[in-house]
Amino acid sequence: MRYVAVRLGLTVLLMFGVTIVTFVLTNLVPADPVQAALGEQAAANPEIVAKFRAENGLDQPLIVQYFTYLGNVLQGNLGVSTQTRMPVADELAAAFPATIELALSAIVFSALIGIGLGLWAALKRRTFVDQVIRVVSLIGLSWPTFWLALVVYYVFFFVLGIFPGSGRLDPTAIAPPHVTGLYTIDSVLAGQWSTFWDALYHLVLPASVLALYTIGLLTRFARSAVLEVLDMDYVKAATAKGLPRRTVVFGYVLRGAMVPIITVLGLAFGSLLSGTVLVEKVYSWHGLGEYSFSAATKLDLPAIMGVGLVVGIVYIGLNFLVDVLYGVIDPRVRVA
């Protein structure tokens, strides 16, 4: 409990720091948010500009603006989008589940394949299997995600017609009642199995594109971590005692290698959440990535700050979860 309490305290401090970084970086943008929000004609009128600045608190000193912003954030108020005139919190709540569903599918697929291939390569080190897996993982790391998304879209949708091209559901499909915002889970909860299979069908292409790079990363990292543990004395002792190979591999080797692997998994999941912009644009996924792209191109500062805050909190939350898992997997970490 002490270990978790210390990590939780650090997490709260980091979240406070994220609000500072988000606010400062957004205000350093070399452009006029007033002109972006009002347009050139309205921005040329001093009275309209003064009224807009007063309504949005832009006429106050930066320190006052920050504490006003922090107070609103603590109340769940992320401001109003200057483009849509809708609350940013509501728009993020609508976009975030789509990205979560995509990122979760990609990270689960990546973890199963990547860790499995890395473990296999390590156990077969310096063999033909090891060399093939290393080459395949290098190819996965080398392909640019945006290029791969376009190629996969063209081949599997336009040429072969095997998978749907865009969107989270077919136009004729009925969206399930909103519970989590994840169509696959909500459709199961509602018993809409046709909607579930349709949502899963639409997930395949974008999730596979996002997963390929992560699979390559996890494969190479898991191989290195497992190789390091294989040379440990406790693994040699377990083998010498005559324990079954399965017990040695999964009870000793893989568990010992999981601490660094979990670190990479946490960072990879955070990267998937914040790096899905181009993939979501290609597949019209309407998630957080597409929302952030639209906010950035239109200089919608409240929306940009909202996205930055959400991504920062997700990263910090994942780091806290990873720290807790450290203590579960390796008891030595708890007293470090």
Short mmCIF file of C-alpha atoms in Angstrom, two decimals:
data_model
loop_
_atom_site.label_atom_id
_atom_site.label_comp_id
_atom_site.label_asym_id
_atom_site.label_seq_id
_atom_site.Cartn_x
_atom_site.Cartn_y
_atom_site.Cartn_z
CA MET A 1 0.00 0.00 0.00
CA ARG A 2 2.88 2.36 0.76
CA TYR A 3 4.38 1.63 -2.65
CA VAL A 4 1.06 2.37 -4.40
CA ALA A 5 0.46 5.50 -2.28
CA VAL A 6 3.86 6.98 -3.22
CA ARG A 7 3.24 6.31 -6.92
CA LEU A 8 -0.25 7.78 -6.66
CA GLY A 9 1.12 10.95 -5.09
CA LEU A 10 3.66 11.33 -7.87
CA THR A 11 0.89 10.76 -10.41
CA VAL A 12 -1.18 13.64 -8.98
CA LEU A 13 1.84 15.96 -9.12
CA LEU A 14 2.55 14.97 -12.70
CA MET A 15 -1.05 15.64 -13.71
CA PHE A 16 -0.75 19.09 -12.19
CA GLY A 17 2.43 19.56 -14.24
CA VAL A 18 0.61 18.50 -17.41
CA THR A 19 -1.86 21.37 -17.00
CA ILE A 20 1.06 23.82 -16.78
CA VAL A 21 2.83 22.42 -19.85
CA THR A 22 -0.40 22.28 -21.87
CA PHE A 23 -1.32 25.86 -21.01
CA VAL A 24 2.16 27.29 -21.64
CA LEU A 25 2.79 25.49 -24.93
CA THR A 26 -0.64 26.42 -26.28
CA ASN A 27 -0.05 30.09 -25.49
CA LEU A 28 3.31 29.96 -27.29
CA VAL A 29 1.60 29.16 -30.61
CA PRO A 30 2.80 31.87 -33.06
CA ALA A 31 -0.65 32.77 -34.32
CA ASP A 32 -3.62 34.86 -33.24
CA PRO A 33 -6.41 32.67 -31.83
CA VAL A 34 -8.82 35.61 -32.01
CA GLN A 35 -8.47 35.87 -35.78
CA ALA A 36 -8.79 32.11 -36.14
CA ALA A 37 -12.01 32.13 -34.11
CA LEU A 38 -13.63 35.28 -35.54
CA GLY A 39 -12.35 35.37 -39.09
CA GLU A 40 -10.51 38.19 -40.82
CA GLN A 41 -13.52 40.51 -41.20
CA ALA A 42 -14.67 40.33 -37.58
CA ALA A 43 -11.08 40.39 -36.28
CA ALA A 44 -10.61 43.75 -38.01
CA ASN A 45 -13.26 45.30 -35.72
CA PRO A 46 -11.62 46.39 -32.41
CA GLU A 47 -14.92 46.32 -30.50
CA ILE A 48 -15.66 42.72 -31.50
CA VAL A 49 -12.09 41.69 -30.68
CA ALA A 50 -12.22 43.38 -27.26
CA LYS A 51 -15.55 41.73 -26.46
CA PHE A 52 -14.25 38.31 -27.52
CA ARG A 53 -11.10 38.68 -25.38
CA ALA A 54 -13.15 39.76 -22.35
CA GLU A 55 -15.62 36.87 -22.72
CA ASN A 56 -12.80 34.32 -22.97
CA GLY A 57 -10.53 35.89 -20.35
CA LEU A 58 -7.79 36.64 -22.89
CA ASP A 59 -7.45 40.20 -21.59
CA GLN A 60 -6.19 38.92 -18.21
CA PRO A 61 -2.51 38.28 -17.27
CA LEU A 62 -1.27 34.77 -18.13
CA ILE A 63 -1.02 33.72 -14.50
CA VAL A 64 -4.67 34.65 -13.95
CA GLN A 65 -5.66 32.85 -17.14
CA TYR A 66 -3.84 29.71 -15.95
CA PHE A 67 -5.54 29.56 -12.56
CA THR A 68 -8.91 30.19 -14.21
CA TYR A 69 -8.11 27.34 -16.62
CA LEU A 70 -7.01 25.05 -13.74
CA GLY A 71 -10.16 25.78 -11.78
CA ASN A 72 -12.32 24.97 -14.80
CA VAL A 73 -10.39 21.73 -15.45
CA LEU A 74 -10.93 20.56 -11.87
CA GLN A 75 -14.66 21.07 -12.44
CA GLY A 76 -14.57 19.11 -15.71
CA ASN A 77 -14.93 22.24 -17.82
CA LEU A 78 -12.42 22.26 -20.70
CA GLY A 79 -13.89 25.30 -22.37
CA VAL A 80 -15.91 25.77 -25.54
CA SER A 81 -14.60 25.05 -29.02
CA THR A 82 -14.14 28.27 -30.98
CA GLN A 83 -15.13 26.47 -34.17
CA THR A 84 -18.13 24.32 -33.24
CA ARG A 85 -19.30 26.34 -30.19
CA MET A 86 -19.71 23.03 -28.37
CA PRO A 87 -18.16 22.11 -25.00
CA VAL A 88 -14.75 20.54 -25.60
CA ALA A 89 -15.37 17.96 -22.86
CA ASP A 90 -18.46 16.69 -24.70
CA GLU A 91 -16.61 16.49 -28.02
CA LEU A 92 -13.69 14.64 -26.43
CA ALA A 93 -16.10 12.26 -24.70
CA ALA A 94 -17.58 11.43 -28.12
CA ALA A 95 -14.21 11.04 -29.89
CA PHE A 96 -12.14 9.33 -27.19
CA PRO A 97 -13.96 5.94 -27.10
CA ALA A 98 -13.36 5.44 -30.83
CA THR A 99 -9.61 5.88 -30.36
CA ILE A 100 -9.60 3.72 -27.22
CA GLU A 101 -11.31 0.90 -29.11
CA LEU A 102 -8.81 1.15 -31.97
CA ALA A 103 -5.76 1.42 -29.69
CA LEU A 104 -6.89 -1.41 -27.39
CA SER A 105 -7.41 -3.74 -30.34
CA ALA A 106 -3.99 -2.85 -31.74
CA ILE A 107 -2.13 -3.23 -28.42
CA VAL A 108 -3.75 -6.58 -27.55
CA PHE A 109 -2.92 -7.94 -31.00
CA SER A 110 0.60 -6.50 -30.77
CA ALA A 111 1.23 -7.94 -27.30
CA LEU A 112 0.11 -11.44 -28.21
CA ILE A 113 2.08 -11.59 -31.45
CA GLY A 114 5.09 -9.47 -30.47
CA ILE A 115 5.84 -11.08 -27.10
CA GLY A 116 5.20 -14.53 -28.53
CA LEU A 117 7.57 -13.99 -31.46
CA GLY A 118 10.20 -12.41 -29.20
CA LEU A 119 10.08 -15.35 -26.79
CA TRP A 120 10.26 -17.84 -29.64
CA ALA A 121 13.21 -16.04 -31.23
CA ALA A 122 15.09 -15.94 -27.92
CA LEU A 123 14.54 -19.65 -27.26
CA LYS A 124 15.72 -20.40 -30.81
CA ARG A 125 18.61 -17.91 -30.80
CA ARG A 126 21.18 -18.12 -33.57
CA THR A 127 18.93 -20.45 -35.58
CA PHE A 128 17.12 -19.91 -38.86
CA VAL A 129 13.86 -19.20 -36.99
CA ASP A 130 15.57 -16.48 -34.97
CA GLN A 131 16.95 -14.81 -38.08
CA VAL A 132 13.59 -14.86 -39.88
CA ILE A 133 11.75 -13.34 -36.89
CA ARG A 134 14.37 -10.59 -36.55
CA VAL A 135 14.09 -9.71 -40.23
CA VAL A 136 10.28 -9.64 -40.07
CA SER A 137 10.36 -7.41 -36.98
CA LEU A 138 12.78 -5.04 -38.72
CA ILE A 139 10.42 -4.79 -41.69
CA GLY A 140 7.55 -3.94 -39.32
CA LEU A 141 9.61 -1.14 -37.77
CA SER A 142 10.70 0.24 -41.15
CA TRP A 143 7.33 0.82 -42.84
CA PRO A 144 5.87 4.31 -42.28
CA THR A 145 2.43 3.96 -40.74
CA PHE A 146 0.74 6.56 -42.97
CA TRP A 147 2.11 4.89 -46.13
CA LEU A 148 1.11 1.44 -44.91
CA ALA A 149 -2.41 2.68 -44.09
CA LEU A 150 -2.88 3.91 -47.66
CA VAL A 151 -1.45 0.72 -49.21
CA VAL A 152 -3.57 -1.57 -47.03
CA TYR A 153 -6.66 0.53 -47.75
CA TYR A 154 -6.04 0.38 -51.50
CA VAL A 155 -5.27 -3.36 -51.64
CA PHE A 156 -7.80 -4.86 -49.23
CA PHE A 157 -10.69 -2.47 -49.89
CA PHE A 158 -10.34 -0.98 -53.36
CA VAL A 159 -8.69 -3.92 -55.20
CA LEU A 160 -9.77 -7.06 -53.33
CA GLY A 161 -12.89 -5.75 -51.60
CA ILE A 162 -12.30 -8.03 -48.61
CA PHE A 163 -12.67 -5.45 -45.84
CA PRO A 164 -14.73 -2.26 -45.48
CA GLY A 165 -12.90 0.92 -46.33
CA SER A 166 -13.87 3.48 -43.70
CA GLY A 167 -15.99 4.23 -40.68
CA ARG A 168 -16.70 2.23 -37.54
CA LEU A 169 -19.90 0.66 -38.88
CA ASP A 170 -21.66 0.16 -42.18
CA PRO A 171 -24.10 2.98 -43.07
CA THR A 172 -27.01 0.55 -42.74
CA ALA A 173 -25.88 -0.80 -39.34
CA ILE A 174 -27.63 0.35 -36.16
CA ALA A 175 -25.27 1.71 -33.53
CA PRO A 176 -25.66 0.01 -30.13
CA PRO A 177 -26.97 1.95 -27.11
CA HIS A 178 -24.19 4.09 -25.66
CA VAL A 179 -22.63 2.58 -22.53
CA THR A 180 -18.86 2.70 -22.99
CA GLY A 181 -18.72 4.23 -26.47
CA LEU A 182 -16.85 1.16 -27.72
CA TYR A 183 -19.10 -0.37 -30.36
CA THR A 184 -17.75 -3.91 -29.91
CA ILE A 185 -18.44 -3.92 -26.17
CA ASP A 186 -21.72 -1.99 -26.31
CA SER A 187 -23.11 -4.27 -29.01
CA VAL A 188 -22.31 -7.33 -26.87
CA LEU A 189 -23.97 -5.74 -23.84
CA ALA A 190 -27.04 -4.98 -25.96
CA GLY A 191 -27.06 -8.43 -27.56
CA GLN A 192 -26.67 -6.94 -31.06
CA TRP A 193 -24.38 -9.63 -32.47
CA SER A 194 -24.67 -8.50 -36.07
CA THR A 195 -23.48 -5.04 -35.00
CA PHE A 196 -20.63 -6.63 -33.04
CA TRP A 197 -19.33 -8.55 -36.04
CA ASP A 198 -19.72 -5.49 -38.24
CA ALA A 199 -17.74 -3.31 -35.77
CA LEU A 200 -15.07 -6.00 -35.45
CA TYR A 201 -14.88 -6.28 -39.25
CA HIS A 202 -14.26 -2.52 -39.52
CA LEU A 203 -11.56 -2.70 -36.84
CA VAL A 204 -9.35 -5.18 -38.68
CA LEU A 205 -7.58 -2.91 -41.18
CA PRO A 206 -6.82 0.17 -39.03
CA ALA A 207 -5.90 -1.94 -35.99
CA SER A 208 -3.58 -4.13 -38.07
CA VAL A 209 -1.84 -1.07 -39.54
CA LEU A 210 -1.28 0.40 -36.08
CA ALA A 211 -0.19 -2.95 -34.65
CA LEU A 212 2.49 -3.73 -37.21
CA TYR A 213 5.04 -1.21 -35.91
CA THR A 214 4.32 -2.17 -32.29
CA ILE A 215 4.70 -5.86 -33.10
CA GLY A 216 8.15 -5.20 -34.55
CA LEU A 217 9.12 -3.13 -31.51
CA LEU A 218 7.85 -5.67 -28.97
CA THR A 219 9.41 -8.62 -30.82
CA ARG A 220 12.89 -7.16 -30.74
CA PHE A 221 12.56 -5.85 -27.18
CA ALA A 222 11.05 -9.10 -25.84
CA ARG A 223 13.82 -11.12 -27.49
CA SER A 224 16.51 -9.00 -25.82
CA ALA A 225 14.77 -9.14 -22.42
CA VAL A 226 14.30 -12.92 -22.55
CA LEU A 227 17.88 -13.51 -23.65
CA GLU A 228 19.11 -11.51 -20.68
CA VAL A 229 16.99 -13.55 -18.25
CA LEU A 230 18.00 -16.88 -19.80
CA ASP A 231 21.54 -16.31 -18.55
CA MET A 232 20.45 -15.65 -14.96
CA ASP A 233 21.53 -18.11 -12.25
CA TYR A 234 18.00 -18.75 -10.99
CA VAL A 235 16.93 -19.91 -14.47
CA LYS A 236 19.90 -22.24 -14.70
CA ALA A 237 19.10 -23.56 -11.21
CA ALA A 238 15.45 -24.19 -12.16
CA THR A 239 16.59 -26.09 -15.24
CA ALA A 240 19.15 -28.06 -13.24
CA LYS A 241 16.45 -29.13 -10.73
CA GLY A 242 14.67 -30.84 -13.60
CA LEU A 243 11.58 -28.62 -13.72
CA PRO A 244 9.46 -29.00 -16.87
CA ARG A 245 10.54 -26.71 -19.68
CA ARG A 246 7.11 -25.06 -19.79
CA THR A 247 7.40 -24.17 -16.09
CA VAL A 248 10.89 -22.75 -16.56
CA VAL A 249 9.92 -20.69 -19.60
CA PHE A 250 6.64 -19.21 -18.33
CA GLY A 251 7.21 -19.29 -14.57
CA TYR A 252 10.80 -18.07 -14.47
CA VAL A 253 12.03 -16.70 -17.80
CA LEU A 254 8.97 -14.83 -19.06
CA ARG A 255 8.06 -13.47 -15.63
CA GLY A 256 11.60 -12.18 -15.15
CA ALA A 257 11.53 -10.50 -18.56
CA MET A 258 8.08 -8.93 -18.15
CA VAL A 259 9.16 -5.83 -16.20
CA PRO A 260 10.97 -4.14 -19.13
CA ILE A 261 8.40 -5.51 -21.58
CA ILE A 262 5.53 -3.93 -19.61
CA THR A 263 7.37 -0.61 -19.77
CA VAL A 264 7.45 -0.76 -23.55
CA LEU A 265 3.81 -1.89 -23.66
CA GLY A 266 2.71 1.12 -21.62
CA LEU A 267 4.64 3.57 -23.80
CA ALA A 268 3.42 1.85 -26.97
CA PHE A 269 -0.21 2.09 -25.87
CA GLY A 270 0.20 5.78 -25.09
CA SER A 271 1.79 6.31 -28.50
CA LEU A 272 -1.10 4.52 -30.19
CA LEU A 273 -3.60 6.81 -28.48
CA SER A 274 -1.77 9.97 -29.44
CA GLY A 275 -0.41 8.84 -32.81
CA THR A 276 -3.51 7.65 -34.66
CA VAL A 277 -4.06 10.93 -36.53
CA LEU A 278 -3.18 9.79 -40.04
CA VAL A 279 -4.68 6.32 -39.67
CA GLU A 280 -7.95 7.79 -38.42
CA LYS A 281 -8.00 10.24 -41.34
CA VAL A 282 -7.43 7.46 -43.87
CA TYR A 283 -10.15 5.24 -42.40
CA SER A 284 -12.55 8.04 -41.34
CA TRP A 285 -12.51 6.74 -37.79
CA HIS A 286 -13.70 10.02 -36.16
CA GLY A 287 -11.66 9.55 -33.03
CA LEU A 288 -9.28 11.60 -30.95
CA GLY A 289 -6.61 11.72 -33.68
CA GLU A 290 -8.97 13.15 -36.29
CA TYR A 291 -10.39 15.59 -33.74
CA SER A 292 -6.91 16.84 -32.79
CA PHE A 293 -5.97 17.24 -36.47
CA SER A 294 -9.07 19.35 -37.09
CA ALA A 295 -8.42 21.45 -33.97
CA ALA A 296 -4.79 22.08 -34.93
CA THR A 297 -5.55 23.10 -38.52
CA LYS A 298 -8.29 25.51 -37.36
CA LEU A 299 -6.24 26.85 -34.41
CA ASP A 300 -9.00 25.90 -32.00
CA LEU A 301 -7.04 26.54 -28.79
CA PRO A 302 -9.58 25.15 -26.26
CA ALA A 303 -9.80 21.94 -28.28
CA ILE A 304 -6.01 21.71 -28.65
CA MET A 305 -5.57 22.19 -24.90
CA GLY A 306 -8.23 19.57 -24.23
CA VAL A 307 -6.54 17.02 -26.45
CA GLY A 308 -3.14 17.74 -24.92
CA LEU A 309 -4.54 17.38 -21.43
CA VAL A 310 -6.27 14.08 -22.22
CA VAL A 311 -3.18 12.58 -23.88
CA GLY A 312 -0.97 13.71 -20.98
CA ILE A 313 -3.31 12.24 -18.38
CA VAL A 314 -3.48 8.97 -20.32
CA TYR A 315 0.31 8.70 -20.40
CA ILE A 316 0.57 9.42 -16.67
CA GLY A 317 -2.22 6.97 -15.87
CA LEU A 318 -0.48 4.29 -17.90
CA ASN A 319 2.80 4.95 -16.11
CA PHE A 320 1.02 4.56 -12.77
CA LEU A 321 -0.50 1.27 -13.92
CA VAL A 322 2.91 0.07 -15.13
CA ASP A 323 4.46 0.97 -11.76
CA VAL A 324 1.80 -1.04 -9.94
CA LEU A 325 2.35 -4.01 -12.24
CA TYR A 326 6.08 -3.78 -11.52
CA GLY A 327 5.33 -4.44 -7.85
CA VAL A 328 2.99 -7.32 -8.69
CA ILE A 329 5.44 -9.08 -11.00
CA ASP A 330 8.67 -8.37 -9.12
CA PRO A 331 8.29 -7.98 -5.30
CA ARG A 332 11.80 -6.50 -5.10
CA VAL A 333 10.49 -3.30 -6.71
CA ARG A 334 8.18 -2.62 -3.76
CA VAL A 335 11.08 -1.93 -1.40
CA ALA A 336 13.20 0.00 -3.93
#
